[in-house]
mmCIF file of C-alpha atoms and ligand atoms in Angstrom:
data_model
loop_
_atom_site.group_PDB
_atom_site.id
_atom_site.type_symbol
_atom_site.label_atom_id
_atom_site.label_comp_id
_atom_site.label_asym_id
_atom_site.label_seq_id
_atom_site.Cartn_x
_atom_site.Cartn_y
_atom_site.Cartn_z
ATOM 1 C CA UNK A 3 1.821 136.323 120.204
ATOM 2 C CA UNK A 4 4.006 133.450 121.615
ATOM 3 C CA UNK A 5 7.122 134.749 123.784
ATOM 4 C CA UNK A 6 10.233 132.964 123.636
ATOM 5 C CA UNK A 7 9.606 132.104 127.311
ATOM 6 C CA UNK A 8 6.341 130.377 126.521
ATOM 7 C CA UNK A 9 7.844 128.811 123.508
ATOM 8 C CA UNK A 10 10.444 127.245 125.872
ATOM 9 C CA UNK A 11 7.803 126.191 128.253
ATOM 10 C CA UNK A 12 5.733 124.559 125.585
ATOM 11 C CA UNK A 13 8.799 122.732 124.345
ATOM 12 C CA UNK A 14 9.361 121.610 127.861
ATOM 13 C CA UNK A 15 5.740 120.351 128.300
ATOM 14 C CA UNK A 16 5.502 118.518 125.099
ATOM 15 C CA UNK A 17 8.814 116.882 126.029
ATOM 16 C CA UNK A 18 7.702 115.750 129.493
ATOM 17 C CA UNK A 19 4.219 114.669 128.322
ATOM 18 C CA UNK A 20 6.083 112.237 126.076
ATOM 19 C CA UNK A 21 6.308 109.410 128.504
ATOM 20 C CA UNK A 22 3.618 110.178 131.144
ATOM 21 C CA UNK A 23 2.198 106.879 130.570
ATOM 22 C CA UNK A 24 5.319 105.149 131.648
ATOM 23 C CA UNK A 25 5.962 107.451 134.871
ATOM 24 C CA UNK A 26 4.778 104.706 137.002
ATOM 25 C CA UNK A 27 7.852 102.727 136.277
ATOM 26 C CA UNK A 28 9.438 104.859 138.933
ATOM 27 C CA UNK A 29 7.119 103.337 141.560
ATOM 28 C CA UNK A 30 9.685 100.240 141.381
ATOM 29 C CA UNK A 31 11.820 102.425 143.526
ATOM 30 C CA UNK A 32 9.668 103.874 146.036
ATOM 31 C CA UNK A 33 6.242 102.316 145.504
ATOM 32 C CA UNK A 34 6.346 99.903 148.430
ATOM 33 C CA UNK A 35 6.991 102.506 150.778
ATOM 34 C CA UNK A 36 3.118 103.302 150.565
ATOM 35 C CA UNK A 37 0.366 101.627 152.234
ATOM 36 C CA UNK A 38 -1.990 102.192 149.077
ATOM 37 C CA UNK A 39 -5.102 101.882 151.517
ATOM 38 C CA UNK A 40 -6.244 105.717 151.425
ATOM 39 C CA UNK A 41 -6.859 107.623 148.328
ATOM 40 C CA UNK A 42 -4.587 110.436 149.109
ATOM 41 C CA UNK A 43 -1.678 107.818 148.629
ATOM 42 C CA UNK A 44 -2.307 107.971 145.025
ATOM 43 C CA UNK A 45 -0.618 111.575 144.758
ATOM 44 C CA UNK A 46 1.985 110.880 147.153
ATOM 45 C CA UNK A 47 4.706 109.746 144.829
ATOM 46 C CA UNK A 48 4.820 111.434 141.284
ATOM 47 C CA UNK A 49 4.506 108.150 139.699
ATOM 48 C CA UNK A 50 1.072 108.350 138.010
ATOM 49 C CA UNK A 51 -0.072 110.320 135.321
ATOM 50 C CA UNK A 52 -3.058 112.356 135.858
ATOM 51 C CA UNK A 53 -5.623 110.168 133.978
ATOM 52 C CA UNK A 54 -4.276 107.088 136.279
ATOM 53 C CA UNK A 55 -5.033 108.781 139.277
ATOM 54 C CA UNK A 56 -8.806 108.287 139.241
ATOM 55 C CA UNK A 57 -8.070 104.464 138.475
ATOM 56 C CA UNK A 58 -5.931 104.330 141.476
ATOM 57 C CA UNK A 59 -8.536 106.121 143.507
ATOM 58 C CA UNK A 60 -11.180 103.924 142.579
ATOM 59 C CA UNK A 61 -9.135 100.668 142.675
ATOM 60 C CA UNK A 62 -6.771 101.120 145.361
ATOM 61 C CA UNK A 63 -6.331 97.434 145.848
ATOM 62 C CA UNK A 64 -4.606 97.072 142.356
ATOM 63 C CA UNK A 65 -1.863 99.390 143.373
ATOM 64 C CA UNK A 66 0.191 96.726 145.045
ATOM 65 C CA UNK A 67 0.325 94.700 141.806
ATOM 66 C CA UNK A 68 1.109 98.016 139.718
ATOM 67 C CA UNK A 69 4.297 98.472 141.874
ATOM 68 C CA UNK A 70 5.229 94.762 141.559
ATOM 69 C CA UNK A 71 4.443 95.165 137.733
ATOM 70 C CA UNK A 72 6.968 98.169 137.741
ATOM 71 C CA UNK A 73 9.918 96.253 139.643
ATOM 72 C CA UNK A 74 9.139 93.298 137.232
ATOM 73 C CA UNK A 75 9.308 95.631 134.058
ATOM 74 C CA UNK A 76 12.506 96.879 135.036
ATOM 75 C CA UNK A 77 14.255 93.879 135.833
ATOM 76 C CA UNK A 78 12.776 91.876 132.832
ATOM 77 C CA UNK A 79 13.701 94.767 130.508
ATOM 78 C CA UNK A 80 17.359 94.719 131.667
ATOM 79 C CA UNK A 81 17.537 91.021 131.756
ATOM 80 C CA UNK A 82 15.867 90.542 128.143
ATOM 81 C CA UNK A 83 18.304 93.181 126.662
ATOM 82 C CA UNK A 84 21.063 92.866 128.922
ATOM 83 C CA UNK A 85 23.216 91.519 125.903
ATOM 84 C CA UNK A 86 22.514 94.701 123.521
ATOM 85 C CA UNK A 87 23.892 97.948 122.972
ATOM 86 C CA UNK A 88 20.997 99.368 124.411
ATOM 87 C CA UNK A 89 20.658 97.315 127.686
ATOM 88 C CA UNK A 90 17.509 99.281 129.318
ATOM 89 C CA UNK A 91 19.491 101.060 131.574
ATOM 90 C CA UNK A 92 17.868 104.179 131.447
ATOM 91 C CA UNK A 93 14.702 102.921 132.992
ATOM 92 C CA UNK A 94 16.256 103.436 136.233
ATOM 93 C CA UNK A 95 15.734 107.040 136.022
ATOM 94 C CA UNK A 96 12.076 106.935 135.787
ATOM 95 C CA UNK A 97 10.011 109.276 135.936
ATOM 96 C CA UNK A 98 12.875 111.244 134.332
ATOM 97 C CA UNK A 99 13.505 109.726 131.095
ATOM 98 C CA UNK A 100 16.663 110.496 128.624
ATOM 99 C CA UNK A 101 15.677 110.848 124.781
ATOM 100 C CA UNK A 102 16.322 107.089 124.162
ATOM 101 C CA UNK A 103 12.784 106.576 125.806
ATOM 102 C CA UNK A 104 11.378 110.134 125.580
ATOM 103 C CA UNK A 105 10.853 110.237 122.031
ATOM 104 C CA UNK A 106 8.885 107.598 119.758
ATOM 105 C CA UNK A 107 11.950 105.268 119.371
ATOM 106 C CA UNK A 108 12.061 101.527 118.850
ATOM 107 C CA UNK A 109 13.328 101.468 122.418
ATOM 108 C CA UNK A 110 10.210 103.152 123.703
ATOM 109 C CA UNK A 111 8.188 100.921 121.644
ATOM 110 C CA UNK A 112 9.821 97.970 123.677
ATOM 111 C CA UNK A 113 9.285 99.523 126.937
ATOM 112 C CA UNK A 114 5.797 100.545 126.649
ATOM 113 C CA UNK A 115 4.739 97.281 125.046
ATOM 114 C CA UNK A 116 6.687 95.122 127.803
ATOM 115 C CA UNK A 117 5.215 97.358 130.618
ATOM 116 C CA UNK A 118 1.688 96.889 129.282
ATOM 117 C CA UNK A 119 2.262 93.097 129.221
ATOM 118 C CA UNK A 120 3.617 92.873 132.490
ATOM 119 C CA UNK A 121 0.716 94.907 134.129
ATOM 120 C CA UNK A 122 -1.874 92.524 132.778
ATOM 121 C CA UNK A 123 0.198 89.574 133.659
ATOM 122 C CA UNK A 124 0.722 90.799 137.457
ATOM 123 C CA UNK A 125 -3.112 91.471 137.738
ATOM 124 C CA UNK A 126 -4.209 88.176 136.051
ATOM 125 C CA UNK A 127 -1.571 86.478 138.519
ATOM 126 C CA UNK A 128 -2.812 88.463 141.506
ATOM 127 C CA UNK A 129 -6.359 87.220 140.706
ATOM 128 C CA UNK A 130 -5.748 83.498 140.725
ATOM 129 C CA UNK A 131 -3.473 83.511 143.933
ATOM 130 C CA UNK A 132 -6.484 85.278 145.777
ATOM 131 C CA UNK A 133 -4.647 88.698 146.292
ATOM 132 C CA UNK A 134 -7.338 90.761 145.060
ATOM 133 C CA UNK A 135 -11.023 91.104 146.508
ATOM 134 C CA UNK A 136 -12.289 92.085 143.028
ATOM 135 C CA UNK A 137 -11.481 88.896 141.148
ATOM 136 C CA UNK A 138 -10.558 85.481 141.369
ATOM 137 C CA UNK A 139 -9.606 82.603 139.263
ATOM 138 C CA UNK A 140 -10.565 82.599 135.728
ATOM 139 C CA UNK A 141 -13.842 80.900 134.667
ATOM 140 C CA UNK A 142 -13.499 77.663 132.720
ATOM 141 C CA UNK A 143 -12.333 78.238 129.141
ATOM 142 C CA UNK A 144 -15.051 78.112 126.350
ATOM 143 C CA UNK A 145 -13.730 75.592 124.312
ATOM 144 C CA UNK A 146 -14.397 71.863 124.852
ATOM 145 C CA UNK A 147 -12.407 69.892 127.476
ATOM 146 C CA UNK A 148 -10.828 66.602 125.738
ATOM 147 C CA UNK A 149 -11.673 63.054 126.368
ATOM 148 C CA UNK A 150 -8.894 62.720 129.082
ATOM 149 C CA UNK A 151 -9.210 66.003 131.165
ATOM 150 C CA UNK A 152 -11.939 68.210 132.419
ATOM 151 C CA UNK A 153 -11.432 72.222 133.349
ATOM 152 C CA UNK A 154 -10.882 72.877 136.942
ATOM 153 C CA UNK A 155 -8.058 74.247 138.846
ATOM 154 C CA UNK A 156 -7.525 77.778 139.320
ATOM 155 C CA UNK A 157 -6.521 79.439 135.958
ATOM 156 C CA UNK A 158 -5.099 82.933 135.597
ATOM 157 C CA UNK A 159 -7.615 85.609 135.260
ATOM 158 C CA UNK A 160 -6.453 87.111 132.161
ATOM 159 C CA UNK A 161 -9.866 88.354 131.037
ATOM 160 C CA UNK A 162 -9.632 90.769 134.243
ATOM 161 C CA UNK A 163 -6.063 91.209 133.767
ATOM 162 C CA UNK A 164 -6.413 92.734 130.142
ATOM 163 C CA UNK A 165 -9.469 94.856 131.468
ATOM 164 C CA UNK A 166 -7.828 96.503 134.360
ATOM 165 C CA UNK A 167 -4.269 96.324 132.613
ATOM 166 C CA UNK A 168 -5.651 98.268 129.492
ATOM 167 C CA UNK A 169 -7.329 100.698 131.602
ATOM 168 C CA UNK A 170 -4.357 101.569 133.361
ATOM 169 C CA UNK A 171 -1.568 101.392 130.728
ATOM 170 C CA UNK A 172 -3.833 103.290 127.860
ATOM 171 C CA UNK A 173 -5.724 105.860 130.092
ATOM 172 C CA UNK A 174 -2.876 108.597 129.326
ATOM 173 C CA UNK A 175 -2.979 108.065 125.698
ATOM 174 C CA UNK A 176 -6.760 108.591 125.520
ATOM 175 C CA UNK A 177 -6.039 112.313 126.637
ATOM 176 C CA UNK A 178 -5.045 114.628 123.670
ATOM 177 C CA UNK A 179 -2.700 116.548 126.287
ATOM 178 C CA UNK A 180 -0.353 113.803 126.474
ATOM 179 C CA UNK A 181 1.574 114.500 123.422
ATOM 180 C CA UNK A 182 0.855 114.293 119.565
ATOM 181 C CA UNK A 183 -1.835 112.053 118.235
ATOM 182 C CA UNK A 184 0.963 110.337 116.388
ATOM 183 C CA UNK A 185 2.906 109.198 119.536
ATOM 184 C CA UNK A 186 -0.450 108.430 121.156
ATOM 185 C CA UNK A 187 -1.497 106.135 118.415
ATOM 186 C CA UNK A 188 2.185 104.685 118.341
ATOM 187 C CA UNK A 189 2.247 103.847 122.103
ATOM 188 C CA UNK A 190 -1.312 102.460 122.073
ATOM 189 C CA UNK A 191 -0.692 100.093 119.226
ATOM 190 C CA UNK A 192 2.480 98.749 121.162
ATOM 191 C CA UNK A 193 0.563 98.410 124.336
ATOM 192 C CA UNK A 194 -1.855 96.194 122.523
ATOM 193 C CA UNK A 195 0.893 94.344 120.880
ATOM 194 C CA UNK A 196 2.356 93.370 124.339
ATOM 195 C CA UNK A 197 -1.054 92.178 125.694
ATOM 196 C CA UNK A 198 -1.565 90.108 122.696
ATOM 197 C CA UNK A 199 1.786 88.292 123.120
ATOM 198 C CA UNK A 200 0.617 87.838 126.544
ATOM 199 C CA UNK A 201 -2.650 86.348 125.392
ATOM 200 C CA UNK A 202 -0.779 84.201 122.928
ATOM 201 C CA UNK A 203 1.471 82.877 125.554
ATOM 202 C CA UNK A 204 -1.251 81.243 127.272
ATOM 203 C CA UNK A 205 -0.580 77.244 128.172
ATOM 204 C CA UNK A 206 -2.562 74.410 129.594
ATOM 205 C CA UNK A 207 -1.446 73.291 132.658
ATOM 206 C CA UNK A 208 -2.881 69.947 134.432
ATOM 207 C CA UNK A 209 -2.652 68.023 137.441
ATOM 208 C CA UNK A 210 -3.116 64.366 137.706
ATOM 209 C CA UNK A 211 -5.501 62.174 139.686
ATOM 210 C CA UNK A 212 -6.288 58.675 139.911
ATOM 211 C CA UNK A 213 -5.021 55.639 141.560
ATOM 212 C CA UNK A 214 -1.519 56.126 142.746
ATOM 213 C CA UNK A 215 -0.791 58.884 140.059
ATOM 214 C CA UNK A 216 -2.100 56.937 137.167
ATOM 215 C CA UNK A 217 -3.278 59.900 135.646
ATOM 216 C CA UNK A 218 -6.489 58.336 134.749
ATOM 217 C CA UNK A 219 -8.278 61.851 135.533
ATOM 218 C CA UNK A 220 -6.647 65.008 134.772
ATOM 219 C CA UNK A 221 -7.877 68.593 135.902
ATOM 220 C CA UNK A 222 -6.669 71.288 133.297
ATOM 221 C CA UNK A 223 -6.479 75.083 133.358
ATOM 222 C CA UNK A 224 -5.150 78.129 131.166
ATOM 223 C CA UNK A 225 -2.287 79.563 132.970
ATOM 224 C CA UNK A 226 0.169 82.182 131.646
ATOM 225 C CA UNK A 227 3.841 81.443 130.744
ATOM 226 C CA UNK A 228 6.786 83.128 132.592
ATOM 227 C CA UNK A 229 7.225 86.757 131.925
ATOM 228 C CA UNK A 230 10.860 86.050 130.938
ATOM 229 C CA UNK A 231 9.442 84.018 127.907
ATOM 230 C CA UNK A 232 6.863 86.960 126.853
ATOM 231 C CA UNK A 233 10.084 89.318 127.349
ATOM 232 C CA UNK A 234 11.859 87.085 124.738
ATOM 233 C CA UNK A 235 8.588 87.178 122.306
ATOM 234 C CA UNK A 236 8.701 90.988 122.534
ATOM 235 C CA UNK A 237 12.511 91.260 122.037
ATOM 236 C CA UNK A 238 12.173 89.587 118.810
ATOM 237 C CA UNK A 239 9.409 92.053 117.728
ATOM 238 C CA UNK A 240 11.759 94.815 118.800
ATOM 239 C CA UNK A 241 14.603 93.426 116.477
ATOM 240 C CA UNK A 242 12.069 93.648 113.612
ATOM 241 C CA UNK A 243 10.078 96.720 114.522
ATOM 242 C CA UNK A 244 8.594 98.643 111.639
ATOM 243 C CA UNK A 245 8.968 102.355 111.433
ATOM 244 C CA UNK A 246 5.988 104.183 110.681
ATOM 245 C CA UNK A 247 4.626 107.603 109.835
ATOM 246 C CA UNK A 248 1.382 109.285 110.394
ATOM 247 C CA UNK A 249 -0.413 110.231 107.475
ATOM 248 C CA UNK A 250 -3.733 110.452 105.832
ATOM 249 C CA UNK A 251 -5.221 106.996 104.418
ATOM 250 C CA UNK A 252 -8.694 108.079 103.167
ATOM 251 C CA UNK A 253 -10.422 110.544 105.743
ATOM 252 C CA UNK A 254 -8.420 109.463 108.536
ATOM 253 C CA UNK A 255 -4.895 109.811 109.610
ATOM 254 C CA UNK A 256 -3.106 106.618 110.647
ATOM 255 C CA UNK A 257 0.074 104.821 111.077
ATOM 256 C CA UNK A 258 1.483 103.224 108.131
ATOM 257 C CA UNK A 259 4.832 101.614 107.446
ATOM 258 C CA UNK A 260 7.265 104.291 106.192
ATOM 259 C CA UNK A 261 8.604 102.199 103.324
ATOM 260 C CA UNK A 262 6.619 102.522 100.283
ATOM 261 C CA UNK A 263 4.608 99.493 101.223
ATOM 262 C CA UNK A 264 1.245 100.052 101.479
ATOM 263 C CA UNK A 265 -0.427 97.956 104.070
ATOM 264 C CA UNK A 266 -1.729 98.600 107.198
ATOM 265 C CA UNK A 267 0.358 97.908 110.543
ATOM 266 C CA UNK A 268 -0.081 94.476 111.619
ATOM 267 C CA UNK A 269 -1.229 93.655 115.176
ATOM 268 C CA UNK A 270 1.882 91.604 115.906
ATOM 269 C CA UNK A 271 4.524 94.076 115.113
ATOM 270 C CA UNK A 272 5.818 96.958 117.135
ATOM 271 C CA UNK A 273 6.108 100.298 115.460
ATOM 272 C CA UNK A 274 8.346 103.468 116.194
ATOM 273 C CA UNK A 275 8.305 106.924 114.634
ATOM 274 C CA UNK A 276 11.938 108.177 115.484
ATOM 275 C CA UNK A 277 14.887 106.415 114.545
ATOM 276 C CA UNK A 278 17.347 105.887 117.370
ATOM 277 C CA UNK A 279 21.189 106.076 117.540
ATOM 278 C CA UNK A 280 23.087 102.885 117.003
ATOM 279 C CA UNK A 281 24.390 103.323 120.834
ATOM 280 C CA UNK A 282 27.800 102.947 120.149
ATOM 281 C CA UNK A 283 29.059 106.271 121.266
ATOM 282 C CA UNK A 284 27.945 108.461 123.970
ATOM 283 C CA UNK A 285 25.436 111.059 122.869
ATOM 284 C CA UNK A 286 23.229 112.832 124.934
ATOM 285 C CA UNK A 287 21.098 114.342 122.393
ATOM 286 C CA UNK A 288 19.821 110.453 121.764
ATOM 287 C CA UNK A 289 20.164 109.184 125.234
ATOM 288 C CA UNK A 290 23.141 106.922 124.160
ATOM 289 C CA UNK A 291 25.591 105.910 126.826
ATOM 290 C CA UNK A 292 28.148 104.418 124.502
ATOM 291 C CA UNK A 293 29.509 100.862 124.756
ATOM 292 C CA UNK A 294 32.785 101.475 126.020
ATOM 293 C CA UNK A 295 33.796 99.217 128.986
ATOM 294 C CA UNK A 296 30.869 97.025 128.449
ATOM 295 C CA UNK A 297 31.488 93.320 128.681
ATOM 296 C CA UNK A 298 31.238 91.281 125.554
ATOM 297 C CA UNK A 299 31.301 87.469 124.249
ATOM 298 C CA UNK A 300 34.270 86.792 122.228
ATOM 299 C CA UNK A 301 32.855 83.598 121.004
ATOM 300 C CA UNK A 302 29.375 84.484 120.175
ATOM 301 C CA UNK A 303 28.201 85.819 116.744
ATOM 302 C CA UNK A 304 25.102 87.310 118.187
ATOM 303 C CA UNK A 305 24.210 90.577 119.892
ATOM 304 C CA UNK A 306 26.276 90.111 123.040
ATOM 305 C CA UNK A 307 29.336 89.350 120.630
ATOM 306 C CA UNK A 308 32.544 91.458 120.894
ATOM 307 C CA UNK A 309 32.169 92.208 117.166
ATOM 308 C CA UNK A 310 28.578 93.853 117.474
ATOM 309 C CA UNK A 311 28.818 95.101 121.149
ATOM 310 C CA UNK A 312 32.069 97.307 120.559
ATOM 311 C CA UNK A 313 31.112 98.584 117.051
ATOM 312 C CA UNK A 314 34.395 97.546 115.640
ATOM 313 C CA UNK A 315 36.391 99.342 117.965
ATOM 314 C CA UNK A 316 37.964 96.046 119.540
ATOM 315 C CA UNK A 317 38.072 94.826 122.993
ATOM 316 C CA UNK A 318 40.628 94.568 126.001
ATOM 317 C CA UNK A 319 41.142 91.256 127.787
ATOM 318 C CA UNK A 320 41.691 90.589 131.358
ATOM 319 C CA UNK A 321 41.533 87.861 133.920
ATOM 320 C CA UNK A 322 39.154 87.839 136.703
ATOM 321 C CA UNK A 323 39.444 85.321 139.770
ATOM 322 C CA UNK A 324 35.964 84.166 140.929
ATOM 323 C CA UNK A 325 35.622 82.799 144.263
ATOM 324 C CA UNK A 326 32.858 80.149 144.761
ATOM 325 C CA UNK A 327 31.675 77.558 147.225
ATOM 326 C CA UNK A 328 32.235 74.031 145.777
ATOM 327 C CA UNK A 329 32.705 70.374 146.713
ATOM 328 C CA UNK A 330 29.562 70.787 149.130
ATOM 329 C CA UNK A 331 28.648 67.975 151.297
ATOM 330 C CA UNK A 332 25.404 67.278 153.258
ATOM 331 C CA UNK A 333 25.788 66.292 156.807
ATOM 332 C CA UNK A 334 22.977 64.437 158.455
ATOM 333 C CA UNK A 335 21.537 66.330 160.093
ATOM 334 C CA UNK A 336 20.944 69.016 158.881
ATOM 335 C CA UNK A 337 23.797 71.290 157.794
ATOM 336 C CA UNK A 338 26.088 71.708 154.585
ATOM 337 C CA UNK A 339 29.732 72.304 154.537
ATOM 338 C CA UNK A 340 31.579 73.591 151.177
ATOM 339 C CA UNK A 341 35.094 74.758 150.350
ATOM 340 C CA UNK A 342 36.051 77.725 148.606
ATOM 341 C CA UNK A 343 37.410 77.356 145.236
ATOM 342 C CA UNK A 344 39.115 79.869 143.041
ATOM 343 C CA UNK A 345 39.172 79.863 139.441
ATOM 344 C CA UNK A 346 40.342 82.479 136.715
ATOM 345 C CA UNK A 347 38.038 83.286 133.695
ATOM 346 C CA UNK A 348 38.988 85.639 130.976
ATOM 347 C CA UNK A 349 36.732 88.831 130.459
ATOM 348 C CA UNK A 350 36.242 90.949 127.454
ATOM 349 C CA UNK A 351 35.483 94.630 127.605
ATOM 350 C CA UNK A 352 34.874 96.920 124.641
ATOM 351 C CA UNK A 353 37.495 99.677 124.111
HETATM 352 C C1 LIG B 30 -3.092 101.200 155.924
HETATM 353 O O1 LIG B 30 -2.233 100.111 155.935
HETATM 354 C C2 LIG B 30 -1.355 100.620 156.961
HETATM 355 C C3 LIG B 30 0.017 99.459 157.041
HETATM 356 O O2 LIG B 30 -0.217 98.827 155.671
HETATM 357 C C4 LIG B 30 -1.745 100.384 158.343
HETATM 358 O O3 LIG B 30 -1.033 100.585 159.271
HETATM 359 C C5 LIG B 30 -2.877 101.424 158.608
HETATM 360 O O4 LIG B 30 -3.666 101.323 159.699
HETATM 361 C C6 LIG B 30 -4.047 101.392 157.360
HETATM 362 N N1 LIG B 30 -4.848 102.212 157.077
HETATM 363 C C7 LIG B 30 -6.141 102.149 157.028
HETATM 364 C C8 LIG B 30 -7.086 103.577 156.937
HETATM 365 O O5 LIG B 30 -6.775 101.209 156.667
HETATM 366 C C1 LIG B 31 9.725 108.496 144.728
HETATM 367 O O1 LIG B 31 10.654 108.184 143.486
HETATM 368 C C2 LIG B 31 10.533 109.257 142.384
HETATM 369 C C3 LIG B 31 11.173 108.796 141.462
HETATM 370 O O2 LIG B 31 12.772 108.382 141.819
HETATM 371 C C4 LIG B 31 10.691 110.673 143.044
HETATM 372 O O3 LIG B 31 10.429 111.414 141.938
HETATM 373 C C5 LIG B 31 9.674 110.830 143.936
HETATM 374 O O4 LIG B 31 9.874 112.130 144.515
HETATM 375 C C6 LIG B 31 9.974 109.799 145.067
HETATM 376 N N1 LIG B 31 8.910 110.230 146.120
HETATM 377 C C7 LIG B 31 9.154 109.913 147.549
HETATM 378 C C8 LIG B 31 8.038 110.465 148.398
HETATM 379 O O5 LIG B 31 10.249 109.709 147.862
HETATM 380 C C1 LIG B 32 24.317 98.825 130.476
HETATM 381 O O1 LIG B 32 24.993 99.685 129.586
HETATM 382 C C2 LIG B 32 25.609 100.597 130.255
HETATM 383 C C3 LIG B 32 26.255 101.617 128.968
HETATM 384 O O2 LIG B 32 26.737 101.164 128.149
HETATM 385 C C4 LIG B 32 26.723 100.457 131.196
HETATM 386 O O3 LIG B 32 27.449 101.312 131.990
HETATM 387 C C5 LIG B 32 26.064 99.546 132.228
HETATM 388 O O4 LIG B 32 27.007 98.828 133.087
HETATM 389 C C6 LIG B 32 25.411 98.214 131.620
HETATM 390 N N1 LIG B 32 24.766 97.341 132.488
HETATM 391 C C7 LIG B 32 24.847 96.074 132.594
HETATM 392 C C8 LIG B 32 24.156 95.379 133.661
HETATM 393 O O5 LIG B 32 25.423 95.442 131.929
HETATM 394 C C1 LIG B 33 29.432 83.170 124.814
HETATM 395 O O1 LIG B 33 28.478 82.991 123.830
HETATM 396 C C2 LIG B 33 28.363 81.457 123.660
HETATM 397 C C3 LIG B 33 27.918 81.141 122.263
HETATM 398 O O2 LIG B 33 26.764 81.768 122.213
HETATM 399 C C4 LIG B 33 28.171 80.785 124.938
HETATM 400 O O3 LIG B 33 27.847 79.442 124.869
HETATM 401 C C5 LIG B 33 28.866 81.318 126.183
HETATM 402 O O4 LIG B 33 27.935 80.783 127.238
HETATM 403 C C6 LIG B 33 28.739 82.592 126.206
HETATM 404 N N1 LIG B 33 29.610 83.201 127.290
HETATM 405 C C7 LIG B 33 29.224 83.961 128.319
HETATM 406 C C8 LIG B 33 30.308 84.278 129.255
HETATM 407 O O5 LIG B 33 28.079 84.616 128.345
#
């Protein structure tokens, strides 16, 4: 028989296992304090899920990229969603997550997907910049070079980035102890969506050669776009994410859209299982902080607008004095002098 105490413990375990796969975002805070050159370093900070430990021990050289990816995921999440009611401030709590991220919400779909994209991005870049002994520049693309250029240079090694990034991001979800099958499927799907956004965001970059920059000969390679742009792509997927349920389709259980619309989930859409708060009012149960005192934009009609941000409660106006350097002059040689200018700007904050 299961005692109350065990039941409580069970609930606790299920609850904490929820987001083991993104505990590592906590490495943003103190991951740089470790040398990552001895296998016992992997256990030092409680940032890695059990299934990521082995990968850490076998690929210690990757860990500096993982720590960098944790920082980049946090800052990109906060920058990308900074004008939304849910502004990603709760990733600061990693590895202790509040319900907004600890359940299968739309917000967790965004964070998992972004984190998976950033890990692969960071590793791919580390390869091409020569920081990793285990990889180097990408091999030339399979497609034909054009009449006016040849493949060369040093492309970001997306192949290696995707391979090692998937191994790291997906490892916890391959283990049945890390939450229900539905949640694991949800997170695996969203991780893949994030990596696909990365693959879709490759661009051809070129360098000119030839007599005095005539560009008669060009060398081109495939490079990755800036992570902020990939964050924006994933943001639009977040805004149009699909709620799914886990149910039998034939003999297997799968995630299918909740609305009576019989189609499989698409490889480009983020999916979630649990609906979120509207994040208007504080509510611990949902991990909502509310939007009181958040700054809003009076003239905008989009997400950061006072109308949407303040949920109809209205806003207060105040003046803020800004002091900045201005009328800067360059003096030969070599210093700059500036004046101090003051101006007043109007700020609006939600009631
Ligand atoms: C690990 O790295 C630190 C500094 O990054 C260095 O002082 C130390 O000697 C290294 N240890 C080994 C075993 O390489
Ligand atoms: C590193 O930070 C995490 C999250 O803040 C914390 O749980 C862990 O104890 C810290 N580890 C050390 C060694 O400071
Ligand atoms: C993010 O939202 C929270 C709660 O609404 C707020 O306390 C915090 O200041 C916001 N952060 C930024 C950078 O706007
Ligand atoms: C407010 O929104 C408008 C229109 O979207 C934009 O041009 C302006 O820069 C925003 N103001 C601030 C302070 O962000």
